[in-house]
C-alpha atoms as a PDB file:
ATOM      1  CA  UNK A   1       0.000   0.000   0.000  1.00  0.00           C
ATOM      2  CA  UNK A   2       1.223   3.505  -1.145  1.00  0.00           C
ATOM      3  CA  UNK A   3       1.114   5.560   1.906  1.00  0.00           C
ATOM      4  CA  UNK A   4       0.830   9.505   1.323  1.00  0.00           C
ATOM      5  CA  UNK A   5       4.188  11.661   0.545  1.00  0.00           C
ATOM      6  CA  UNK A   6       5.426   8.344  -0.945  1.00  0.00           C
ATOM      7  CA  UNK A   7       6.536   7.092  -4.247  1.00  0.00           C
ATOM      8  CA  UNK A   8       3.664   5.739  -6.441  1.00  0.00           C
ATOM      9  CA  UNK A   9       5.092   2.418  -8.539  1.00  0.00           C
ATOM     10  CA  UNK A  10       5.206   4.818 -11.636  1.00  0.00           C
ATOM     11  CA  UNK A  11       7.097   7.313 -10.071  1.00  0.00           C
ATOM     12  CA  UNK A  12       9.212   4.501  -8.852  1.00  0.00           C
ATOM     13  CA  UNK A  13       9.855   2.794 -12.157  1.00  0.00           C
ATOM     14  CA  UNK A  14      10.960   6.436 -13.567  1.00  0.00           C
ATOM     15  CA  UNK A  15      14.428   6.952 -10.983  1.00  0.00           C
ATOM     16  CA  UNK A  16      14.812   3.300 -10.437  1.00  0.00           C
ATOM     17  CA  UNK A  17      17.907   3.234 -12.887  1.00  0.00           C
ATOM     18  CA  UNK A  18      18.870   6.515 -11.553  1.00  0.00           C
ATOM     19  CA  UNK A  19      20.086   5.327  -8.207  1.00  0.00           C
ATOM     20  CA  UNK A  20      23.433   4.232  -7.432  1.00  0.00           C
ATOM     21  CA  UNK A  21      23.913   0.581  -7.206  1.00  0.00           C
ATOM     22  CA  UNK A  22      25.897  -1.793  -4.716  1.00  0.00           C
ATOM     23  CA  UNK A  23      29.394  -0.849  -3.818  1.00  0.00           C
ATOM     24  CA  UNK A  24      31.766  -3.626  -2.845  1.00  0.00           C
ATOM     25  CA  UNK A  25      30.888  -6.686  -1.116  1.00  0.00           C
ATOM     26  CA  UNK A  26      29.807  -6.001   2.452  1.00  0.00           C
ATOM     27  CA  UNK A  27      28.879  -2.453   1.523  1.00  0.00           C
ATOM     28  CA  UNK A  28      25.298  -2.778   0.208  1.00  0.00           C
ATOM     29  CA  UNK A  29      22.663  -0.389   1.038  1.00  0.00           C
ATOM     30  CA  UNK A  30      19.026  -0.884   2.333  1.00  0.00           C
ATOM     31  CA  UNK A  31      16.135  -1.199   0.484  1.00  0.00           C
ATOM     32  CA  UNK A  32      16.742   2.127  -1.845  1.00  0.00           C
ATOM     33  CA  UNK A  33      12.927   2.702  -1.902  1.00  0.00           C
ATOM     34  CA  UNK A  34      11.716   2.454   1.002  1.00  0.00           C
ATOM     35  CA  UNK A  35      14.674   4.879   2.402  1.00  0.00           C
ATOM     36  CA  UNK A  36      13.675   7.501  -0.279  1.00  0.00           C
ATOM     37  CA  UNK A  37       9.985   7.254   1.494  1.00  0.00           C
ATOM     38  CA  UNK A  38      11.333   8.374   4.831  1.00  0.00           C
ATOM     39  CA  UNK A  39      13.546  11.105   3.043  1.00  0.00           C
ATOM     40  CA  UNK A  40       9.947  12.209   1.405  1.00  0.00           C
ATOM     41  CA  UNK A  41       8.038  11.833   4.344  1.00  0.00           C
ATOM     42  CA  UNK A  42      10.370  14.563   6.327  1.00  0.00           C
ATOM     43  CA  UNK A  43      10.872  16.652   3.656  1.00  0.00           C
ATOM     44  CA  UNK A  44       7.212  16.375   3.347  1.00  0.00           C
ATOM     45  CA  UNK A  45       6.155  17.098   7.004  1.00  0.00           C
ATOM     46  CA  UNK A  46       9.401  18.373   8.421  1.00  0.00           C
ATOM     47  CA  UNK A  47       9.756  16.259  11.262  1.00  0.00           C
ATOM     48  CA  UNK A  48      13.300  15.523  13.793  1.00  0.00           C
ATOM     49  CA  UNK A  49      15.030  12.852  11.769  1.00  0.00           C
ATOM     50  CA  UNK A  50      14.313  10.266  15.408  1.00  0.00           C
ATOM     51  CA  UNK A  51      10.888  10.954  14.833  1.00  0.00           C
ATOM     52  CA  UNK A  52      10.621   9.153  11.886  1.00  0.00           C
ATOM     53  CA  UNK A  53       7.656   6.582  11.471  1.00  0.00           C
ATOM     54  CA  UNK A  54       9.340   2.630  11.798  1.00  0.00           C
ATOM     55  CA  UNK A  55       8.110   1.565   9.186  1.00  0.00           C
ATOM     56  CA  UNK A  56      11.233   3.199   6.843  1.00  0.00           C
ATOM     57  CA  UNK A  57      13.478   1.510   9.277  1.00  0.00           C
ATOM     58  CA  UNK A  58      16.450   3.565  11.352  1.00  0.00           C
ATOM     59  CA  UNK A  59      16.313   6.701  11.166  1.00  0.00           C
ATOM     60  CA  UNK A  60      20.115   7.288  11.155  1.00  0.00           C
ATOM     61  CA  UNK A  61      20.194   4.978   7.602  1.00  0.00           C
ATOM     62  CA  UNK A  62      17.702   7.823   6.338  1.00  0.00           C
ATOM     63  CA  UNK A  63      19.358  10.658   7.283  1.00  0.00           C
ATOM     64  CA  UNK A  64      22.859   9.113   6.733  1.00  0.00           C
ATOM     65  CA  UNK A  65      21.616   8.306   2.936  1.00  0.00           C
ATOM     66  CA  UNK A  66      20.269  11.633   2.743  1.00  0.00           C
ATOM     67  CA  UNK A  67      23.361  13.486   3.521  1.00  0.00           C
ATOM     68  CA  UNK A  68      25.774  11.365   1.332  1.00  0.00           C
ATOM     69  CA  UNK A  69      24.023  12.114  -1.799  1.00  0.00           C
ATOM     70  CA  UNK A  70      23.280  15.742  -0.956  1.00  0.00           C
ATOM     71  CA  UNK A  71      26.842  16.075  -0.505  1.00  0.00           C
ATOM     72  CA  UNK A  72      27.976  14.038  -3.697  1.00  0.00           C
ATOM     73  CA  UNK A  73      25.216  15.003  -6.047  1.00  0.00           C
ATOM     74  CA  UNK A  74      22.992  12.187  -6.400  1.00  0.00           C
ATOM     75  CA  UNK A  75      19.741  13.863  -5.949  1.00  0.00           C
ATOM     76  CA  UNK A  76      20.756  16.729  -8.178  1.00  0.00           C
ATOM     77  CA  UNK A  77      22.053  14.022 -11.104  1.00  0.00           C
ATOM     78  CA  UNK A  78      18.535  12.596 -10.859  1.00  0.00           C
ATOM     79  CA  UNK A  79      16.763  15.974 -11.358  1.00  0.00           C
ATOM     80  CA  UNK A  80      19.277  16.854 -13.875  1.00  0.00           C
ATOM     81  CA  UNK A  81      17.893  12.980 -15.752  1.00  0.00           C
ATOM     82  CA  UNK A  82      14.160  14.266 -15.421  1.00  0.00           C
ATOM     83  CA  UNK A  83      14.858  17.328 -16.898  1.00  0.00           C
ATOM     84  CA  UNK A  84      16.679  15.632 -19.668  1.00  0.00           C
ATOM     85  CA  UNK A  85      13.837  13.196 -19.998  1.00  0.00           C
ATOM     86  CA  UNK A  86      11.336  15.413 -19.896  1.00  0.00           C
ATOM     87  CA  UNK A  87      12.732  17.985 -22.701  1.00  0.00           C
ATOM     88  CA  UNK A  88      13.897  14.489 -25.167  1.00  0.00           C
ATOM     89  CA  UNK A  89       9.726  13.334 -24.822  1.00  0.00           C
ATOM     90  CA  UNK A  90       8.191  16.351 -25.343  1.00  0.00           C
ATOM     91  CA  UNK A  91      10.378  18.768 -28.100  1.00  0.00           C
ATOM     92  CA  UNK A  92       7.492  21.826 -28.021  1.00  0.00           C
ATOM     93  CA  UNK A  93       7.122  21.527 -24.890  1.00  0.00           C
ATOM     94  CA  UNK A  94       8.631  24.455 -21.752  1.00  0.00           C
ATOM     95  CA  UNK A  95      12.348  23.062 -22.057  1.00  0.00           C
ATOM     96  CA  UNK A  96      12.583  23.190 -25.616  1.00  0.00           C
ATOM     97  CA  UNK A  97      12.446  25.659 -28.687  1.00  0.00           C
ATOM     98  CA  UNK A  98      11.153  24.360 -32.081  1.00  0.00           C
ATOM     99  CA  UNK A  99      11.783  26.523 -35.463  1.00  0.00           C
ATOM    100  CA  UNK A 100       8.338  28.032 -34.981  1.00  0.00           C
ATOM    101  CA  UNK A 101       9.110  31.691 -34.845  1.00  0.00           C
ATOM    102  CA  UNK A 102       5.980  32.501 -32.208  1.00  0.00           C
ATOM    103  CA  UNK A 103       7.844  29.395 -30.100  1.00  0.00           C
ATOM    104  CA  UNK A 104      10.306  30.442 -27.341  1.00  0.00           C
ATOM    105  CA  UNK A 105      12.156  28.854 -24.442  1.00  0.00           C
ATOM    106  CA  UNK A 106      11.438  31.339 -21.361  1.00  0.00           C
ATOM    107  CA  UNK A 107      11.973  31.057 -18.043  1.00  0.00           C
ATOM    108  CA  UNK A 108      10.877  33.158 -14.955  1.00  0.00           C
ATOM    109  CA  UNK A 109      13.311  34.006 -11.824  1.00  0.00           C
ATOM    110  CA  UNK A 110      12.319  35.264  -8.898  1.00  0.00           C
ATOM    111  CA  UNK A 111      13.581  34.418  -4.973  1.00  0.00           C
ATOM    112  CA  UNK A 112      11.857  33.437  -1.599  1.00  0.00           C
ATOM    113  CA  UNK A 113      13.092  33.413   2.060  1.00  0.00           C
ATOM    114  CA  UNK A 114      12.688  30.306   4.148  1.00  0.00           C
ATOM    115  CA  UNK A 115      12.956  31.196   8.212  1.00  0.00           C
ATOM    116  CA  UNK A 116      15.593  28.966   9.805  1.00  0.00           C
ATOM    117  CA  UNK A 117      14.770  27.359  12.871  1.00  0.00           C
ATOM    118  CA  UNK A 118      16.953  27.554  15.662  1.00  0.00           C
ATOM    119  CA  UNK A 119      17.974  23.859  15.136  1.00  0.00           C
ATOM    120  CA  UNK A 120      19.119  25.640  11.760  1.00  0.00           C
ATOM    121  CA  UNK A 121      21.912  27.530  13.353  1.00  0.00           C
ATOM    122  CA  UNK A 122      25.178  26.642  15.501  1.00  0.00           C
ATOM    123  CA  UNK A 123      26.812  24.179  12.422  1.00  0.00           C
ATOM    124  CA  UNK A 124      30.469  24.244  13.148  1.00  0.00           C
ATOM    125  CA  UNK A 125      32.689  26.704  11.343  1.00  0.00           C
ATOM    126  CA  UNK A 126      34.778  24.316   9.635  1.00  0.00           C
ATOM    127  CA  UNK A 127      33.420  22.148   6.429  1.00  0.00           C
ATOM    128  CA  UNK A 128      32.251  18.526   6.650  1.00  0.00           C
ATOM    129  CA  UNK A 129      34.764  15.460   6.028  1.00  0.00           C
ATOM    130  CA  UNK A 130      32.486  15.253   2.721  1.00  0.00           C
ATOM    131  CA  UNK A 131      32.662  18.693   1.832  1.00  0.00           C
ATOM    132  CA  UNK A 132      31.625  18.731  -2.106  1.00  0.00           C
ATOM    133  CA  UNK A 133      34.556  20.566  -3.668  1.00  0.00           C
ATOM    134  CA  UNK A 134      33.676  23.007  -6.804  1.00  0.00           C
ATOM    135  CA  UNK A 135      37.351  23.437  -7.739  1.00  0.00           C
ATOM    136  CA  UNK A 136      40.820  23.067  -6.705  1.00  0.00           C
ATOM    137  CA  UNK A 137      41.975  25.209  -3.306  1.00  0.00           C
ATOM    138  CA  UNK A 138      38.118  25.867  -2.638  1.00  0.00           C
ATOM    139  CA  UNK A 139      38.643  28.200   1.041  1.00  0.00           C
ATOM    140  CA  UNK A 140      35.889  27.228   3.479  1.00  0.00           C
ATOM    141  CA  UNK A 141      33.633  30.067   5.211  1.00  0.00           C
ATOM    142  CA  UNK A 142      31.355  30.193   7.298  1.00  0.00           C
ATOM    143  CA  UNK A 143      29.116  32.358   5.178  1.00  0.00           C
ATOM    144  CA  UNK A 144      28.774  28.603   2.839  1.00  0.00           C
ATOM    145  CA  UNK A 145      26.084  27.767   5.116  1.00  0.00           C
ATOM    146  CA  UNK A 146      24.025  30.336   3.470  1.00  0.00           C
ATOM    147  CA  UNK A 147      22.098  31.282   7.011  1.00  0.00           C
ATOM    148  CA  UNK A 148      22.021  35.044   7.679  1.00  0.00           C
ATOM    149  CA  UNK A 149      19.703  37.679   9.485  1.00  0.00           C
ATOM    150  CA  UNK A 150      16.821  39.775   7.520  1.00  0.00           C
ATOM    151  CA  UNK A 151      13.457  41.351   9.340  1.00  0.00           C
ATOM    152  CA  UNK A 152      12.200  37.870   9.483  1.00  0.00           C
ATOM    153  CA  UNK A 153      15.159  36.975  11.353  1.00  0.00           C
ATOM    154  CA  UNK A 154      17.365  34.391  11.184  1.00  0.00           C
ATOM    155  CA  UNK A 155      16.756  32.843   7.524  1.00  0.00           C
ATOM    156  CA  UNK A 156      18.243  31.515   4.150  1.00  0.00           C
ATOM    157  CA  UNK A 157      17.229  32.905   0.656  1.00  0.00           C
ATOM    158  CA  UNK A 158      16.370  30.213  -2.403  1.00  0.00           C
ATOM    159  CA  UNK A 159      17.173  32.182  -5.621  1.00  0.00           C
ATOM    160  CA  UNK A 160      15.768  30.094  -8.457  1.00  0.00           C
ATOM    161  CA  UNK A 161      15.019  30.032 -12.145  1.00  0.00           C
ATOM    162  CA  UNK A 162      11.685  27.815 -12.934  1.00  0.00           C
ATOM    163  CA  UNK A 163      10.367  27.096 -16.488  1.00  0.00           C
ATOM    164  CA  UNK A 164       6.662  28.309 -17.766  1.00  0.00           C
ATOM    165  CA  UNK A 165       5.048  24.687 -15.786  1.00  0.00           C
ATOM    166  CA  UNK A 166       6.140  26.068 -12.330  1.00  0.00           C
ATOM    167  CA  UNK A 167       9.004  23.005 -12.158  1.00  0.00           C
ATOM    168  CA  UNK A 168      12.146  24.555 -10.700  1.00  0.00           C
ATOM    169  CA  UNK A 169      15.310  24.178 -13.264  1.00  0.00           C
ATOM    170  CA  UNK A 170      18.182  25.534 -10.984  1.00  0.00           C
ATOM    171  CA  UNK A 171      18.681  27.543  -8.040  1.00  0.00           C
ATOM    172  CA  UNK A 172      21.214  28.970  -5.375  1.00  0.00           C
ATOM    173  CA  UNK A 173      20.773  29.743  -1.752  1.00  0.00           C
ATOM    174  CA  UNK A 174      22.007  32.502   0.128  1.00  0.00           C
ATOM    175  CA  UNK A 175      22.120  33.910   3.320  1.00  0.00           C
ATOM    176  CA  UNK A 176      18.574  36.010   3.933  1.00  0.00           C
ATOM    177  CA  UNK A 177      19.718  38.995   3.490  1.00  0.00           C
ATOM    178  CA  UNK A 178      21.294  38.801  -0.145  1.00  0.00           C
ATOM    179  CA  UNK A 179      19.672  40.906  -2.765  1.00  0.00           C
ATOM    180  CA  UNK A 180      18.066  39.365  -5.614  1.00  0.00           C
ATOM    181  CA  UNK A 181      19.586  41.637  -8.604  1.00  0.00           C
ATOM    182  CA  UNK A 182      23.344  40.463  -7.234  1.00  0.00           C
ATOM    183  CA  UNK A 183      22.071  36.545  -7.967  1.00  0.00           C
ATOM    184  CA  UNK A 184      21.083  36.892 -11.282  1.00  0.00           C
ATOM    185  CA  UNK A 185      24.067  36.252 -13.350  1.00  0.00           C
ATOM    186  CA  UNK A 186      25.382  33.581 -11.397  1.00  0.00           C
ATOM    187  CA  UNK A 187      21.829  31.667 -10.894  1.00  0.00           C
ATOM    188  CA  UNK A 188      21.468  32.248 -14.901  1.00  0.00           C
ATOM    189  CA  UNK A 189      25.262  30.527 -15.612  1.00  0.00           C
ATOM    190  CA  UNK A 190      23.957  27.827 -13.510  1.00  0.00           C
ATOM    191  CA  UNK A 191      21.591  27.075 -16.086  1.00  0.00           C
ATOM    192  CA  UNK A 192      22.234  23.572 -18.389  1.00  0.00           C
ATOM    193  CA  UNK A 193      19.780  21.556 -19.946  1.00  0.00           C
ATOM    194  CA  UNK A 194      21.183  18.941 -21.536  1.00  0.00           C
ATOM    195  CA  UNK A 195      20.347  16.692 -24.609  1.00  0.00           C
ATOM    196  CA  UNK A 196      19.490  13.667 -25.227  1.00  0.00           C
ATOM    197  CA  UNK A 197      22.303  12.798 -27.866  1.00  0.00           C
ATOM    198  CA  UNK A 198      25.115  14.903 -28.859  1.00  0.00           C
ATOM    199  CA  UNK A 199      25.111  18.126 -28.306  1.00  0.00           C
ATOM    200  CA  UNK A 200      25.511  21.023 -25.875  1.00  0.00           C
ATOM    201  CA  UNK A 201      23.758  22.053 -23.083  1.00  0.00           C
ATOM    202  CA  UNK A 202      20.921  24.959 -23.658  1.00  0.00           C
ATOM    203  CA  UNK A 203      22.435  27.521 -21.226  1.00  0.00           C
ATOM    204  CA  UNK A 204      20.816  30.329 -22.999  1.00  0.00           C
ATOM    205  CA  UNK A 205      17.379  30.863 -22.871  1.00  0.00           C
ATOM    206  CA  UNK A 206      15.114  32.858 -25.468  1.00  0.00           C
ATOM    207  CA  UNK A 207      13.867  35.023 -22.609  1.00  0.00           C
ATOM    208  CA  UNK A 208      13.711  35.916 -18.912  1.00  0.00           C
ATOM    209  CA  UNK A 209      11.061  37.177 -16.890  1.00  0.00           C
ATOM    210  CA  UNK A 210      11.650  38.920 -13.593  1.00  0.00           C
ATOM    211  CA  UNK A 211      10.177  41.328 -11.015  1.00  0.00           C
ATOM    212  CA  UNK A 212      11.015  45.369 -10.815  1.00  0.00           C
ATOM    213  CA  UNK A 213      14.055  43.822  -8.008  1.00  0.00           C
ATOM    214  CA  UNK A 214      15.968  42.980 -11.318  1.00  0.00           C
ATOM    215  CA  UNK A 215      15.581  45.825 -12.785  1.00  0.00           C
ATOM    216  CA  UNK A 216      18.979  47.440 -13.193  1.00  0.00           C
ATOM    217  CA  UNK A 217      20.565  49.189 -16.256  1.00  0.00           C
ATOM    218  CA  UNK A 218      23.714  46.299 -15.535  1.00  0.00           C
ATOM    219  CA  UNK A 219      21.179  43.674 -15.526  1.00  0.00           C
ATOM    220  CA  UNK A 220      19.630  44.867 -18.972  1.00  0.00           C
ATOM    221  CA  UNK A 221      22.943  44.923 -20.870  1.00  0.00           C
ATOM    222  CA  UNK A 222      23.909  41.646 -19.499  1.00  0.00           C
ATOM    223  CA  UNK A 223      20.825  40.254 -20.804  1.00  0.00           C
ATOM    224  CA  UNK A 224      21.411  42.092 -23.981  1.00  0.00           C
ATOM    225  CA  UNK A 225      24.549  41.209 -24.761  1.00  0.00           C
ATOM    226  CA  UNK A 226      23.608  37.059 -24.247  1.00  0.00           C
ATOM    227  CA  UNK A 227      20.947  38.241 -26.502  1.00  0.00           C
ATOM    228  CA  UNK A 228      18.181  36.993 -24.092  1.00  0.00           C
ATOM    229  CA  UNK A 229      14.738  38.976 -24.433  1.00  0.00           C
ATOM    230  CA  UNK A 230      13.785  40.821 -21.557  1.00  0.00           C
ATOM    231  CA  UNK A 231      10.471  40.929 -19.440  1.00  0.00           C
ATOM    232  CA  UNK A 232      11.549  43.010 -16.404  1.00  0.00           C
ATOM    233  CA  UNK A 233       8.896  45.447 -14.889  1.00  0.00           C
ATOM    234  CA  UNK A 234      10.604  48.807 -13.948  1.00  0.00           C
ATOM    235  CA  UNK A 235      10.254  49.964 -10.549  1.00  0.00           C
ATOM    236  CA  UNK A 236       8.375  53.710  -9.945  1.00  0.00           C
ATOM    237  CA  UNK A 237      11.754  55.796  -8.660  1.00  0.00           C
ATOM    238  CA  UNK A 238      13.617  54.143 -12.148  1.00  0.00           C
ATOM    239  CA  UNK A 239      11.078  55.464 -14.256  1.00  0.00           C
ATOM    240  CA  UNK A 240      10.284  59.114 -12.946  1.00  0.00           C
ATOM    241  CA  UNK A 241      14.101  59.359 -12.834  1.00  0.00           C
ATOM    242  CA  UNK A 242      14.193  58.640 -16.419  1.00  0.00           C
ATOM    243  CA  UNK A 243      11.374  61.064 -17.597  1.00  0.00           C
ATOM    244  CA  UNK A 244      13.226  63.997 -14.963  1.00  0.00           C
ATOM    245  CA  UNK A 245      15.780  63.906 -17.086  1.00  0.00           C
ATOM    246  CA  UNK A 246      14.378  64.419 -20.165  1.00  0.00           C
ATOM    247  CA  UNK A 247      15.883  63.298 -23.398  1.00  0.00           C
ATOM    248  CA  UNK A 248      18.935  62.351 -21.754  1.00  0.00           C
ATOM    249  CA  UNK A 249      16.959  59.872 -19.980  1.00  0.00           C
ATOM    250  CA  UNK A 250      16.810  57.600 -23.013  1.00  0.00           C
ATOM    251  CA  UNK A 251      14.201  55.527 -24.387  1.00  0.00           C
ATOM    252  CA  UNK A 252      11.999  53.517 -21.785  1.00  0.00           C
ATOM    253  CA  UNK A 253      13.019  49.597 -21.557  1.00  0.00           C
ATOM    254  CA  UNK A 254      10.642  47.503 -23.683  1.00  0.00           C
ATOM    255  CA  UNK A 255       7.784  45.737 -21.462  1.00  0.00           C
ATOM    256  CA  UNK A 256       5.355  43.099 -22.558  1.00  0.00           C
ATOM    257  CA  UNK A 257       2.300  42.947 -19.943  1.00  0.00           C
ATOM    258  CA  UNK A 258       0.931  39.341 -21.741  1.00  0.00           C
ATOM    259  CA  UNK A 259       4.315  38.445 -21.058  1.00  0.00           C
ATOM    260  CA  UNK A 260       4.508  39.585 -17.655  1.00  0.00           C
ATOM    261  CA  UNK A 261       1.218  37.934 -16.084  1.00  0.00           C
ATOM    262  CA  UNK A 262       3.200  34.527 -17.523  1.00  0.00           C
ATOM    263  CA  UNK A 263       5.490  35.313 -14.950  1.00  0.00           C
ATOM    264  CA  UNK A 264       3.216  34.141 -12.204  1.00  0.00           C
ATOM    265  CA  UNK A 265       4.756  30.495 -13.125  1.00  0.00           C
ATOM    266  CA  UNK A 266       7.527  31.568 -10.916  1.00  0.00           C
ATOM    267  CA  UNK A 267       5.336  32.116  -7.913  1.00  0.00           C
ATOM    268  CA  UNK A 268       3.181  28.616  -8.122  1.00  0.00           C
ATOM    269  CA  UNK A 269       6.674  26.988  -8.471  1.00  0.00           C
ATOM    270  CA  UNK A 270       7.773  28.495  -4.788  1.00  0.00           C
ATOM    271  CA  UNK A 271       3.664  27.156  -3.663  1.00  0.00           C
ATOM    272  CA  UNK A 272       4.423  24.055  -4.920  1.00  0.00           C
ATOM    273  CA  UNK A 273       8.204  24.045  -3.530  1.00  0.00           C
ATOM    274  CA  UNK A 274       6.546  25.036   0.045  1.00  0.00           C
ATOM    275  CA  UNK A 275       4.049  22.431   0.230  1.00  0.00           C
ATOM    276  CA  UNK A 276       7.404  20.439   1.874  1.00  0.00           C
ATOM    277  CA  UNK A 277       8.052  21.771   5.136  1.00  0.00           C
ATOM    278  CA  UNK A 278      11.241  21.160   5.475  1.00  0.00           C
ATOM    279  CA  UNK A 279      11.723  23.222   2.486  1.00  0.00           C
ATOM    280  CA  UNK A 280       9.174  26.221   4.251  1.00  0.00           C
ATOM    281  CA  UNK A 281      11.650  26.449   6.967  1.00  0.00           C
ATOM    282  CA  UNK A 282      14.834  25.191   7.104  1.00  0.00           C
ATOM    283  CA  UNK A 283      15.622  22.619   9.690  1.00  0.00           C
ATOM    284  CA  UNK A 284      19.587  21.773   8.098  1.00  0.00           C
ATOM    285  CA  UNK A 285      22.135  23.022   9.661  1.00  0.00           C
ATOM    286  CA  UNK A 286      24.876  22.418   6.584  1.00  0.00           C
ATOM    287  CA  UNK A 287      23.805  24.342   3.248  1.00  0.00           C
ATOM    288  CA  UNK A 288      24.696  21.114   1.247  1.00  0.00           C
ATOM    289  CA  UNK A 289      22.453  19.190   2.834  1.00  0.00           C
ATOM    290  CA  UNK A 290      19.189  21.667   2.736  1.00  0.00           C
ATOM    291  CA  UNK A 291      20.287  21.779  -1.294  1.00  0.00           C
ATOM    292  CA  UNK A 292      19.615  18.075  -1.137  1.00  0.00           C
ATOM    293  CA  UNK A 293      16.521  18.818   0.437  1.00  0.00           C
ATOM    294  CA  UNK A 294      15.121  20.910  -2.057  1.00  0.00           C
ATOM    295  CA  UNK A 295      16.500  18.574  -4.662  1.00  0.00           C
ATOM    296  CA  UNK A 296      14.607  16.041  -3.080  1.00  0.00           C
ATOM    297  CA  UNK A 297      11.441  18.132  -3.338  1.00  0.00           C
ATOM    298  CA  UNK A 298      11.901  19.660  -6.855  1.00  0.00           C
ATOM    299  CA  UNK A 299      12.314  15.637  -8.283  1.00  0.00           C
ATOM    300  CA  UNK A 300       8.492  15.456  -6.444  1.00  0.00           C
ATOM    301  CA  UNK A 301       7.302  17.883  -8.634  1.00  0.00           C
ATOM    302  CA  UNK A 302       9.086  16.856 -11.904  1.00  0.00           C
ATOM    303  CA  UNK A 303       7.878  13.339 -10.955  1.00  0.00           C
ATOM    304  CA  UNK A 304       3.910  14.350 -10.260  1.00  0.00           C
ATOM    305  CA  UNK A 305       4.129  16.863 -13.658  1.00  0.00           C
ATOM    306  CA  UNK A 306       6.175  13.943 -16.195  1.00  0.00           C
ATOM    307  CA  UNK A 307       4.826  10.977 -14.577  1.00  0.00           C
ATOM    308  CA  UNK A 308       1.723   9.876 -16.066  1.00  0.00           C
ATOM    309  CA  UNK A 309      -0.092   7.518 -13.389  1.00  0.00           C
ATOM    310  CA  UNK A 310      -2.221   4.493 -14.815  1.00  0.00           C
ATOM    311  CA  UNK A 311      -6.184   4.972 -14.903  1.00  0.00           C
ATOM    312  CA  UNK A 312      -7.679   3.236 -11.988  1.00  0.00           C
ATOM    313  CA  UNK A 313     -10.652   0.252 -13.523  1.00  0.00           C
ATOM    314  CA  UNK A 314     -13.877   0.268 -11.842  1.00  0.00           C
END
């Protein structure tokens, strides 16, 4: 019996092959799925890893599983697979761009804050035995754990790109206080979808769709020079500055309202991305490891929007 917040056999059958297989004799895991179910079941409810229902076994296999492939990229690799998947099946669909000249490959980026709870904070200031490494002579801070201080208080920003179905492509975290304009660039260069087949990654998307917070004059030439088509509503002060100064104010930026109101993908993405608790408010103390966590939820949703679940028979 499929128990709520838990795989469905479809869903199942989808990231089966995904998983990583056996090590070396006496080094074989647990029963893969029904670990994943207790990894789903806190993400889903955000409950104390001890507090975990028996019937998904110890809770330190869960959480132990759960860390090591936060930290080396296995719940990521499996998202990246969907994604992959997902664009190869369907080649008009949000991930793809067909010659149709009215077709177009958008995506919408926005941000939301997540409130830590105090279980969040205290992680020691030095990095994890595991640390994942992005590049040779990486220096460990403290400020990796993303976790700062905004008027919500203690709390850690999600700054995220998510395609015209609400399904989140990529994202980086930050502590709460981080600006959004500052994340755009390097949450856009995080953006590859692959192929299926040779091939380069799409890293450039036909157009991007953002709120008046990423509306800066550096932000538009960026954007222009990657030749990516702007949708970026201008804040009030930005515009009366521009008409105070006359002609020398220049031309107004272009703005598409039909465009805009498409935008509002971005904001069912973070509804459907907060339906986990664990994701809501962050109960990780190591950044790495809340990643994994909202890896864990975004393969939900690519799962429940790809998956197509067989027609129950009277």
């Amino acid at each position: 019996m499929v128990r709520r917040h838990e795989l469905t056999d479809a869903q199942w059958q989808k990231i089966e092959s995904l998983l990583p297989g056996n090590g070396a004799p006496g080094g074989q895991w647990a029963d893969h799925r029904r670990v994943i179910n207790g990894v789903l079941f806190r993400a889903r409810t955000g409950v104390p890893w001890p507090d975990l229902p028996e019937r998904y076994g110890p809770w330190q296999t869960v959480y132990e599983r759960h860390r090591r492939w936060s930290a080396d990229g296995t719940w990521q690799r499996i998202l990246t697979e969907l994604q992959i998947e997902a664009a190869a099946s369907d080649p008009d669909g949000a991930l793809a761009r067909t010659a149709a000249k009215e077709a177009e490959w958008a995506v919408n980026i926005d941000s939301t804050s997540c409130r830590a709870h105090q279980h969040a904070a205290g992680a020691r200031h030095r990095p994890p035995g595991d640390f994942p490494q992005k590049g040779a002579g990486r220096v460990w801070r403290p400020m990796d754990e993303a976790l700062g201080r905004s008027r919500g208080g203690l709390t850690s920003k999600v700054h995220f790109l998510a395609d015209d179905r609400a399904r989140p492509l990529v994202w980086q975290t930050s502590p709460g206080q981080r600006g959004d304009n500052p994340m755009l660039v390097p949450v856009l260069e995080c953006l590859r979808i692959a192929r299926r087949g040779p091939g380069r990654p799409r890293t450039r998307p036909d157009r991007l769709r953002g709120d008046k917070a990423y509306s800066s004059r550096d932000t538009r030439a960026y954007l222009r020079g990657r030749h990516i088509k702007v949708t970026i509503a201008q804040p009030e002060d930005q515009r009366s500055n521009r008409l105070r100064r006359g002609r020398a104010g220049g031309r107004p930026p272009a703005f598409d309202t039909g465009q805009y109101r498409r935008r509002s993908a971005a904001e069912r993405c973070v509804s459907k991305w907060k339906q986990f608790r664990a994701v809501a408010s962050r109960y990780d103390k190591r950044d790495y490891i809340f990643n994994g966590t909202l890896a864990v939820a975004a393969v939900v949703i690519w799962l429940r929007d790809t998956v197509q679940e067989p027609s129950e028979t009277p």
